[in-house]
Amino acid sequence: MFHEKQSGPAAAAALEAVGYRVGQQLAERYTRDKPRLGDALEIIKFVCKDFWQALFKKQVDNLKTNHRGVYVLQDNGFRWLQRLSAPPPGSDPAREEAARQLALSYLHLPAGIVRGALCHLGVSCTVEPDPKQLPSCTFTVRVM
Amino acid sequence: MSTLTFVIVGQEDHPIYEVDLTGPKEQQTQYLHQFVLHSSLDAVDEQMWQSKEPHLKVVDRFNGLSVTAFVTAGSCRFLMLHDGRSDDAIRSFFQEVYELYLRVLLNPFHTPTTRITSREFDRKVKLLAKRLIG
């Protein structure tokens, strides 16, 4: 039961909530001397560039949108997953799946941070992390 | 009879912090000041979306008193009700209070939607006002 608490959905929700608060505070801090941002796209671009740079020491590599409120932020080489050893591509899918699950548990916190930052700046949304090919991963932002 | 009231309004349009910054001996009835400040929120809203600058100069006038506003990126508004003080002094005051406010926000025990009750914050704001606005 202890293990369940450590790694079940309750832990994920708790991490995400912590990330949410941290994201709000960091967003307020990093927008200090910058002019205010207008619409959702500008806010997401700010998150991809300045915010990501300050947090993860690099910018988001790829931003895709379907212009209907869904944005996909792709980071090839996510710093917080760098030290996680990836199974070589082409090895058996069960191992890859296990690695993906493990990476996912590390991604709840940054997903919460991104959501906190976006919501604080006025874009109410949900953020879904997805570790595709370690160490690259994507964050899918759905604006509500 | 000088007027100088400072209010911080959060994202959900509720007051987070209010203080009367006139000299040490004059503490006036706050009701009219509060009313004027809250009714000027609409004017702040209009001007907010028109400019990208955080500091909006005078947004509203009432009876010889004017309201100056400063909007942060997280849509938190600083409002100052005054009787025609220098805009530069108020601008520098807002910048300094912004720094103090950021520090309060970074406190993990503080929720962005509750009132700021820290006495240190209160003391520093009053000191700043005396130093910068006089």
Short mmCIF file of C-alpha atoms in Angstrom, two decimals, chain A residues 18-141:
data_model
loop_
_atom_site.label_atom_id
_atom_site.label_comp_id
_atom_site.label_asym_id
_atom_site.label_seq_id
_atom_site.Cartn_x
_atom_site.Cartn_y
_atom_site.Cartn_z
CA VAL A 18 2.83 21.36 -6.57
CA GLY A 19 3.96 22.09 -10.11
CA TYR A 20 0.88 24.24 -10.65
CA ARG A 21 1.74 26.54 -7.77
CA VAL A 22 5.39 26.71 -8.69
CA GLY A 23 4.39 27.50 -12.28
CA GLN A 24 2.23 30.41 -11.17
CA GLN A 25 5.02 31.88 -9.09
CA LEU A 26 7.66 31.37 -11.76
CA ALA A 27 5.45 32.90 -14.43
CA GLU A 28 4.99 36.02 -12.34
CA ARG A 29 8.71 36.23 -11.78
CA TYR A 30 9.86 35.67 -15.33
CA THR A 31 7.47 38.18 -16.84
CA ARG A 32 8.86 40.94 -14.68
CA ASP A 33 10.32 43.41 -17.08
CA LYS A 34 8.61 42.25 -20.19
CA PRO A 35 5.68 43.97 -21.87
CA ARG A 36 2.38 42.27 -21.28
CA LEU A 37 1.28 39.48 -23.58
CA GLY A 38 -1.92 39.70 -25.57
CA ASP A 39 -3.50 36.51 -26.86
CA ALA A 40 -3.06 32.81 -26.14
CA LEU A 41 -0.56 32.25 -28.93
CA GLU A 42 1.77 34.92 -27.58
CA ILE A 43 1.54 33.48 -24.11
CA ILE A 44 2.39 30.01 -25.40
CA LYS A 45 5.28 31.41 -27.38
CA PHE A 46 6.56 33.12 -24.27
CA VAL A 47 6.34 29.80 -22.41
CA CYS A 48 8.19 28.05 -25.23
CA LYS A 49 11.00 30.58 -25.36
CA ASP A 50 11.76 32.60 -22.24
CA PHE A 51 10.13 30.36 -19.68
CA TRP A 52 11.63 27.16 -21.07
CA GLN A 53 15.02 28.84 -21.39
CA ALA A 54 15.00 29.92 -17.78
CA LEU A 55 13.76 26.59 -16.45
CA PHE A 56 15.37 23.99 -18.71
CA LYS A 57 18.26 26.01 -20.19
CA LYS A 58 17.02 25.61 -23.74
CA GLN A 59 14.01 26.57 -25.81
CA VAL A 60 11.26 24.31 -27.03
CA ASP A 61 12.33 22.71 -30.32
CA ASN A 62 9.02 22.45 -32.05
CA LEU A 63 5.61 24.03 -31.58
CA LYS A 64 2.62 22.73 -33.50
CA THR A 65 -0.95 23.92 -33.36
CA ASN A 66 -4.21 23.03 -34.97
CA HIS A 67 -5.41 26.61 -34.57
CA ARG A 68 -8.37 25.35 -32.63
CA GLY A 69 -6.90 25.49 -29.17
CA VAL A 70 -4.53 22.52 -29.18
CA TYR A 71 -0.79 23.16 -29.06
CA VAL A 72 1.95 20.55 -29.02
CA LEU A 73 5.29 21.58 -27.53
CA GLN A 74 8.09 19.23 -28.45
CA ASP A 75 11.42 19.19 -26.68
CA ASN A 76 14.12 16.92 -28.11
CA GLY A 77 16.44 16.46 -25.21
CA PHE A 78 14.34 17.32 -22.19
CA ARG A 79 16.87 18.08 -19.49
CA TRP A 80 15.02 16.39 -16.69
CA LEU A 81 14.97 13.10 -18.57
CA GLN A 82 18.55 13.20 -19.79
CA ARG A 83 19.89 10.81 -17.21
CA LEU A 84 17.16 8.26 -17.72
CA SER A 85 18.66 5.44 -19.78
CA ALA A 86 16.58 4.70 -22.82
CA PRO A 87 16.19 1.19 -24.19
CA PRO A 88 17.78 1.13 -27.64
CA PRO A 89 15.17 1.58 -30.39
CA GLY A 90 14.02 -1.68 -31.86
CA SER A 91 14.27 -3.59 -28.61
CA ASP A 92 11.20 -5.35 -27.37
CA PRO A 93 8.14 -3.13 -26.88
CA ALA A 94 7.51 -4.25 -23.30
CA ARG A 95 10.79 -2.69 -22.20
CA GLU A 96 10.08 0.48 -24.11
CA GLU A 97 6.63 0.67 -22.54
CA ALA A 98 8.09 0.24 -19.07
CA ALA A 99 10.64 2.99 -19.76
CA ARG A 100 7.86 5.25 -21.00
CA GLN A 101 5.82 4.69 -17.85
CA LEU A 102 8.79 5.50 -15.68
CA ALA A 103 9.52 8.67 -17.62
CA LEU A 104 5.87 9.67 -17.34
CA SER A 105 6.10 9.64 -13.56
CA TYR A 106 8.92 12.20 -13.82
CA LEU A 107 6.93 14.38 -16.16
CA HIS A 108 4.01 15.19 -13.88
CA LEU A 109 5.90 17.95 -12.12
CA PRO A 110 7.00 19.85 -15.27
CA ALA A 111 3.55 19.41 -16.75
CA GLY A 112 2.12 21.03 -13.64
CA ILE A 113 4.62 23.86 -13.88
CA VAL A 114 3.64 24.56 -17.48
CA ARG A 115 -0.05 24.45 -16.60
CA GLY A 116 0.44 26.79 -13.63
CA ALA A 117 2.34 29.28 -15.75
CA LEU A 118 -0.23 29.24 -18.54
CA CYS A 119 -3.22 29.51 -16.22
CA HIS A 120 -1.65 32.35 -14.27
CA LEU A 121 -1.04 34.26 -17.47
CA GLY A 122 -4.64 33.83 -18.54
CA VAL A 123 -4.73 30.69 -20.69
CA SER A 124 -6.95 28.18 -18.92
CA CYS A 125 -5.85 24.77 -20.14
CA THR A 126 -4.80 21.20 -19.48
CA VAL A 127 -1.29 19.91 -20.14
CA GLU A 128 -0.59 16.31 -21.03
CA PRO A 129 3.00 15.07 -21.08
CA ASP A 130 4.04 12.30 -23.41
CA PRO A 131 7.52 10.80 -23.48
CA LYS A 132 7.85 9.64 -27.03
CA GLN A 133 11.42 8.69 -27.58
CA LEU A 134 13.58 9.34 -24.57
CA PRO A 135 14.99 11.90 -24.03
CA SER A 136 12.62 13.79 -26.25
CA CYS A 137 9.06 14.35 -25.11
CA THR A 138 6.01 16.39 -25.98
CA PHE A 139 3.54 18.39 -23.94
CA THR A 140 0.05 18.71 -25.38
CA VAL A 141 -1.74 21.86 -24.28
#
